[in-house]
Short mmCIF file of C-alpha atoms in Angstrom, two decimals:
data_model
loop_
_atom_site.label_atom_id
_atom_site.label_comp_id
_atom_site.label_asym_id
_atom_site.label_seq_id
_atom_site.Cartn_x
_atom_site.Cartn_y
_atom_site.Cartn_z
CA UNK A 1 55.92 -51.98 -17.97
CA UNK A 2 55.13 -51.13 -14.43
CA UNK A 3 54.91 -47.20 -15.17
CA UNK A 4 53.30 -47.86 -18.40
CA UNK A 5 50.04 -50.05 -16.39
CA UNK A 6 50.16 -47.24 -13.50
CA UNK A 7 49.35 -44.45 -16.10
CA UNK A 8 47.03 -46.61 -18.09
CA UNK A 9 45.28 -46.72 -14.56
CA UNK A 10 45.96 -43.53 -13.73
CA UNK A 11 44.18 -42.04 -17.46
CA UNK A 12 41.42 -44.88 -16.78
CA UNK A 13 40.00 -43.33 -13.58
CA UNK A 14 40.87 -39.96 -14.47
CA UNK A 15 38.21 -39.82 -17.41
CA UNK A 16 35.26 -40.69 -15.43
CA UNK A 17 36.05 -38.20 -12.63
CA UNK A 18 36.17 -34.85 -15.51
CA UNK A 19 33.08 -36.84 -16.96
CA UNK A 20 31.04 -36.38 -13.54
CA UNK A 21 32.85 -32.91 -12.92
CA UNK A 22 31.41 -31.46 -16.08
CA UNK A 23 27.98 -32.29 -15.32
CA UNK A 24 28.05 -31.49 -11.67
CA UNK A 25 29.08 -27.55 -12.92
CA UNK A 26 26.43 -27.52 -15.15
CA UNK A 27 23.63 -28.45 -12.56
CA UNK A 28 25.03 -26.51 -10.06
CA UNK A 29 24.77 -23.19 -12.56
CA UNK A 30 21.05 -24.54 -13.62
CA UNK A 31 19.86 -24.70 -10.09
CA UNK A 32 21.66 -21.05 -9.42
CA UNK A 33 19.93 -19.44 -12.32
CA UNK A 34 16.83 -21.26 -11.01
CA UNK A 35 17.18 -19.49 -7.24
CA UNK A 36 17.46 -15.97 -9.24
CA UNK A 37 14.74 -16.34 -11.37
CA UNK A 38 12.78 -17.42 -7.72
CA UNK A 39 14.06 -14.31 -5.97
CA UNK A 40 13.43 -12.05 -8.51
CA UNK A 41 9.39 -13.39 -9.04
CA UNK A 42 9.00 -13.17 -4.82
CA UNK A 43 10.80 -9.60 -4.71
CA UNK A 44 8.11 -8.55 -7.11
CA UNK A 45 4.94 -7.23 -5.59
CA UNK A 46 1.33 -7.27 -6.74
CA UNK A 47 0.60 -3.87 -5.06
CA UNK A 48 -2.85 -2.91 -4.55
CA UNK A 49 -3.91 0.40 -6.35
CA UNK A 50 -4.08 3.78 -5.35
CA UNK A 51 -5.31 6.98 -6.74
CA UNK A 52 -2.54 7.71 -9.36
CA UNK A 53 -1.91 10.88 -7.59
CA UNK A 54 -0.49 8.84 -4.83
CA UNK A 55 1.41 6.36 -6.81
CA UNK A 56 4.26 8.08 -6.42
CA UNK A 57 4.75 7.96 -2.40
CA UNK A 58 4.96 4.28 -2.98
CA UNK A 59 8.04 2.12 -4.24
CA UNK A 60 5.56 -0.61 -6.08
CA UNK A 61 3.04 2.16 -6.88
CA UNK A 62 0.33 1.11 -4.59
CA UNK A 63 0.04 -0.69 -1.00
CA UNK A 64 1.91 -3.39 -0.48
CA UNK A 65 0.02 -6.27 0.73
CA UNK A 66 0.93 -7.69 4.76
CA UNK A 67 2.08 -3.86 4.90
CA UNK A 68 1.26 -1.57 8.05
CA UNK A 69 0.92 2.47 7.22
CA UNK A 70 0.97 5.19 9.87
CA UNK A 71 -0.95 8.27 8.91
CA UNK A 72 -1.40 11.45 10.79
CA UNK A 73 -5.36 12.13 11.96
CA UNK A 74 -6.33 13.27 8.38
CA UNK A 75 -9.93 11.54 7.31
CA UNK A 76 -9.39 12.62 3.45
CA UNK A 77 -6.03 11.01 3.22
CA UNK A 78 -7.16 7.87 4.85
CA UNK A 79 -10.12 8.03 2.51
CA UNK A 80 -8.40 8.50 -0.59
CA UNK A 81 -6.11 5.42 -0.24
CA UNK A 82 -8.97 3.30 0.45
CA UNK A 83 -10.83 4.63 -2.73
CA UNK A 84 -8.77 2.87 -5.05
CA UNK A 85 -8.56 -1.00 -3.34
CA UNK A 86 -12.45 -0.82 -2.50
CA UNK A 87 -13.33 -0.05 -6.79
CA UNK A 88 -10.96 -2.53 -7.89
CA UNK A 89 -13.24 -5.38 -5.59
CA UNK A 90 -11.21 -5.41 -1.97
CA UNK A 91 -13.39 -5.07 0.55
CA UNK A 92 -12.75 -2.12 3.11
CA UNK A 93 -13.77 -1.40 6.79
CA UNK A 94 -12.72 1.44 9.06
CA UNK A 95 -12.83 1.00 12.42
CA UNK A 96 -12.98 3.00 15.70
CA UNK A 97 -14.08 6.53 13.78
CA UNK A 98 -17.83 7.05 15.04
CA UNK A 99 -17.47 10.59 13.49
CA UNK A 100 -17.36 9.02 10.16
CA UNK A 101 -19.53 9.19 7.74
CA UNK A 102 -20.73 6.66 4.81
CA UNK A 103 -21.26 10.00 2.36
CA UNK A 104 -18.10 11.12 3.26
CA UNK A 105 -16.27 8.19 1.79
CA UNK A 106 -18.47 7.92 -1.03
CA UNK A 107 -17.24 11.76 -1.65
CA UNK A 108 -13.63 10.76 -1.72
CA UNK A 109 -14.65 7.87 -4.53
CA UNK A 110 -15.13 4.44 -2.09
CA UNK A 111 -17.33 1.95 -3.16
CA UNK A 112 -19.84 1.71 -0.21
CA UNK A 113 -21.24 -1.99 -1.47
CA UNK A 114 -17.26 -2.78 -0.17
CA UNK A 115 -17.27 -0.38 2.80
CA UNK A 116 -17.83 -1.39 6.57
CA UNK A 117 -17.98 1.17 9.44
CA UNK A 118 -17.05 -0.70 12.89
CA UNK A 119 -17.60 3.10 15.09
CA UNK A 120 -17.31 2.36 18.42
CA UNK A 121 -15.19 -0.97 19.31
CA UNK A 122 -14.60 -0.43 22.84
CA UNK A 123 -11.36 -1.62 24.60
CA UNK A 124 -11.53 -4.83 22.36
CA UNK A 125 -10.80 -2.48 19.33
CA UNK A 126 -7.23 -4.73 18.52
CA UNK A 127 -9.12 -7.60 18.78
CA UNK A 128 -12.00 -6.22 16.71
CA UNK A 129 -9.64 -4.88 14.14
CA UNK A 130 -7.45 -8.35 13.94
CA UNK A 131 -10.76 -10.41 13.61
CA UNK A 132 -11.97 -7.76 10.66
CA UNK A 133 -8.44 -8.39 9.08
CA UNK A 134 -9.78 -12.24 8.50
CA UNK A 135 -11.69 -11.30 5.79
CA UNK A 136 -11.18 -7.46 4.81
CA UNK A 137 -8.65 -6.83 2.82
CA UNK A 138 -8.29 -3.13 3.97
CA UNK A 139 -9.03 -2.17 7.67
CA UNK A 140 -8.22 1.08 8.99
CA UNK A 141 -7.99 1.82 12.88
CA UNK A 142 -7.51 4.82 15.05
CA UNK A 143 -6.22 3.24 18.26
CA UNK A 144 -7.41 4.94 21.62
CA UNK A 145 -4.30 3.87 23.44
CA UNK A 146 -0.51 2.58 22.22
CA UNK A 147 -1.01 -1.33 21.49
CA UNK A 148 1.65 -3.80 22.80
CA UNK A 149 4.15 -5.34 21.28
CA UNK A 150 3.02 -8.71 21.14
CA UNK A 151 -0.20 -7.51 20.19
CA UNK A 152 1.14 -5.87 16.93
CA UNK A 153 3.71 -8.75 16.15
CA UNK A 154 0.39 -10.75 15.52
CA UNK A 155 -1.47 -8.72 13.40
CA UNK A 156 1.32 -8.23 11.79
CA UNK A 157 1.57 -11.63 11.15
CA UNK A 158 -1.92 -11.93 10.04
CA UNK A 159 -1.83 -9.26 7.80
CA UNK A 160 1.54 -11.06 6.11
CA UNK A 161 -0.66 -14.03 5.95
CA UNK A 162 -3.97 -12.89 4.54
CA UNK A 163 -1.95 -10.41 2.12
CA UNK A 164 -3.87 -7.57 4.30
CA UNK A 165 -3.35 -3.39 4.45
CA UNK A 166 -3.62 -1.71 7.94
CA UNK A 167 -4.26 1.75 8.00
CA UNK A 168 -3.84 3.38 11.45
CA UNK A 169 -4.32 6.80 12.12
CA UNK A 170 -1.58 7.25 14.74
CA UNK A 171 1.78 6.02 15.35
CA UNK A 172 2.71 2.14 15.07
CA UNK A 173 5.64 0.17 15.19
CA UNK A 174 7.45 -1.21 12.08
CA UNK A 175 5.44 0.45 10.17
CA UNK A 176 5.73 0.00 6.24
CA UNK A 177 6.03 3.78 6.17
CA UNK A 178 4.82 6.90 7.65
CA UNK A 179 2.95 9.42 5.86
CA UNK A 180 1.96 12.84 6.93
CA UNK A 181 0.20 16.28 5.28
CA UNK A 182 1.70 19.33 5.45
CA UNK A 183 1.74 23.08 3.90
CA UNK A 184 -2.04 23.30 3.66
CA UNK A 185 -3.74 25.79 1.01
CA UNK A 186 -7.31 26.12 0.45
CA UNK A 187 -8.36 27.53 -2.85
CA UNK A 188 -11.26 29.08 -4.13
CA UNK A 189 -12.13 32.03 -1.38
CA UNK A 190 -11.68 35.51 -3.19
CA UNK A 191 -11.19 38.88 -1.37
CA UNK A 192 -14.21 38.11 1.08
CA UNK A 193 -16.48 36.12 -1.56
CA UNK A 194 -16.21 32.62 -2.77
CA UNK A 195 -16.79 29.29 -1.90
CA UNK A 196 -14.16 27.02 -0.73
CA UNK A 197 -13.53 24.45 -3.74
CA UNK A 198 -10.35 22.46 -2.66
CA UNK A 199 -7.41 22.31 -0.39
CA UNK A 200 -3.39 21.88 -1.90
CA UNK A 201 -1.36 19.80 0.75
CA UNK A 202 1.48 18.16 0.31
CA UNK A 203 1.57 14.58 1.30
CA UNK A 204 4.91 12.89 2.33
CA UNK A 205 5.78 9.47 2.92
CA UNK A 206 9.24 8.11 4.36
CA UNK A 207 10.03 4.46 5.03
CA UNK A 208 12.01 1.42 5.53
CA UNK A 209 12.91 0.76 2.86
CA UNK A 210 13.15 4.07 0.85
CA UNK A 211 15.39 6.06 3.37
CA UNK A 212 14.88 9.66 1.14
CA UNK A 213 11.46 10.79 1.84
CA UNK A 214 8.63 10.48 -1.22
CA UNK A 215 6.51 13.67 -1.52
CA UNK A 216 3.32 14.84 -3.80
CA UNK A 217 1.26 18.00 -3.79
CA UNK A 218 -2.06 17.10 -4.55
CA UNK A 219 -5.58 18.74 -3.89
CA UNK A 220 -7.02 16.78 -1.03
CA UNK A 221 -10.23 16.84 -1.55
CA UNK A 222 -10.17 17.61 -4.91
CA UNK A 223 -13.08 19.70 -6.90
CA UNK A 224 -14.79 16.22 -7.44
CA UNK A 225 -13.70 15.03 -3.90
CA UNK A 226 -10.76 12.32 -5.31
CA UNK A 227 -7.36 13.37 -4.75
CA UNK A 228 -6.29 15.93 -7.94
CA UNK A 229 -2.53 15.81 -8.61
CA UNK A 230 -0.79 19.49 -8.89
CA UNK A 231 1.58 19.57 -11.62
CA UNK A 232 3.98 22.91 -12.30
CA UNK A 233 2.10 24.83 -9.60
CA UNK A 234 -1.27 24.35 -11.04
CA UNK A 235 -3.64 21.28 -10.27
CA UNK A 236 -5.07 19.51 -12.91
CA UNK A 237 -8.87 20.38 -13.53
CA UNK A 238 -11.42 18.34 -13.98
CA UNK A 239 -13.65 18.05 -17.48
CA UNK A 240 -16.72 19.48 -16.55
CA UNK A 241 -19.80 18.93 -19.19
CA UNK A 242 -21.52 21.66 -20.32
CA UNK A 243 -25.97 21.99 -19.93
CA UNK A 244 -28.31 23.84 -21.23
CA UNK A 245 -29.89 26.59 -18.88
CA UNK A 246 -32.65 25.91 -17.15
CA UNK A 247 -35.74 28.12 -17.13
CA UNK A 248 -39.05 28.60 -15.50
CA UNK A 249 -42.44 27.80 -17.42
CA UNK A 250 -45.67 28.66 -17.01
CA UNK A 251 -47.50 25.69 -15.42
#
């Protein structure tokens, strides 16, 4: 009889316990599903655009927002990725770059009602370029001198904040990526006649977190000034539109 009330017990508490078990597993899977459903919404990125020509040199397609880029000295490159961000509504300012020119970024396709030129900054040009970050969403800077590393760390944290771009003509630490232009080609001179129309380069980007490098060869400036991708050798022409000729009258 003893035996007999000892696994009456035994079965008694028994069935609860499985009964909690069961439902304990099942939250336990919810809440991991949950977590990779999170992870994969944060890991992806609302890139801002840029000319689909350079698309390609970036994993999300575009800039990626709290993002630092080190380019070489070229003005047309740094031009043509700000085309792109300033038409779709960010707001754009380059700073430090008194040889710059409002037509010339106009040429390359950037909205100059979003455009801000900050020329000469002085000494104060971090500063100038962090306080600019506040409300620009793209700022580009040519630094006179190597910033610190404290100095960086902060913008960099700014930029993460805001959701900002930096574009710095020069080197920079942790930088989102590197790009650079190489194997230049003008086109357009003849055999000593001609007009020079566009220039091939080929524009390379290596990173963090794409260790194989990402190149394009694109005309940079283009015929219409935007960056013209060059596919099987051959870059891809604009449509021009035909007009009438015009001719003299007699007044």
């Amino acid at each position: 009889m003893a035996l007999h009330e000892t696994a009456s017990r035994w079965g008694a508490t028994s069935a609860p316990a499985d009964a909690q078990a069961s439902p304990t597993l099942a939250e336990v899977q919810r809440l991991r599903a949950q977590i990779t459903r999170m992870q994969r919404r944060s890991a992806q990125v609302d890139a801002m655009p840029v000319h689909a020509a350079l698309a390609p040199l970036f994993p999300e397609g575009g800039l990626r927002p709290g993002s630092v880029y080190s380019l070489d000295t070229s003005t047309s490159l740094l031009l043509a990725l700000m085309a792109a961000p300033s038409r779709a509504g960010s707001w754009c300012a380059a700073i430090g770059m008194p040889e710059l020119a409002a037509e010339a970024a106009e040429g390359y396709g950037v909205d100059l009602d979003r455009f801000a030129l900050v020329p000469d900054p002085g000494d104060r040009w971090l500063a100038v370029a962090s306080a600019v970050a506040e409300v620009f969403p793209v700022v580009a800077v040519r630094p006179p001198r190597a910033a610190r590393d404290a100095d960086t760390a902060r913008i960099g944290a700014k930029l993460r904040d805001r959701g900002g771009v930096l574009l710095v003509q020069g080197a920079w630490p942790q930088a989102e990526a590197a790009l650079r232009l190489r194997d230049p080609a003008w086109t357009g001179l003849g055999q000593g006649h001609g007009l020079l129309a566009a220039r091939e380069v080929t524009v390379t980007a290596t990173g963090r977190r794409f260790p194989v490098p990402r190149s394009v060869r694109v005309q940079l400036p283009g015929p219409l000034g935007a960056p013209a991708a060059v596919v099987g050798g051959a870059a891809q022409q604009p449509t021009w539109r035909s007009v009438g000729r015009l001719e003299a009258v007699a007044g």
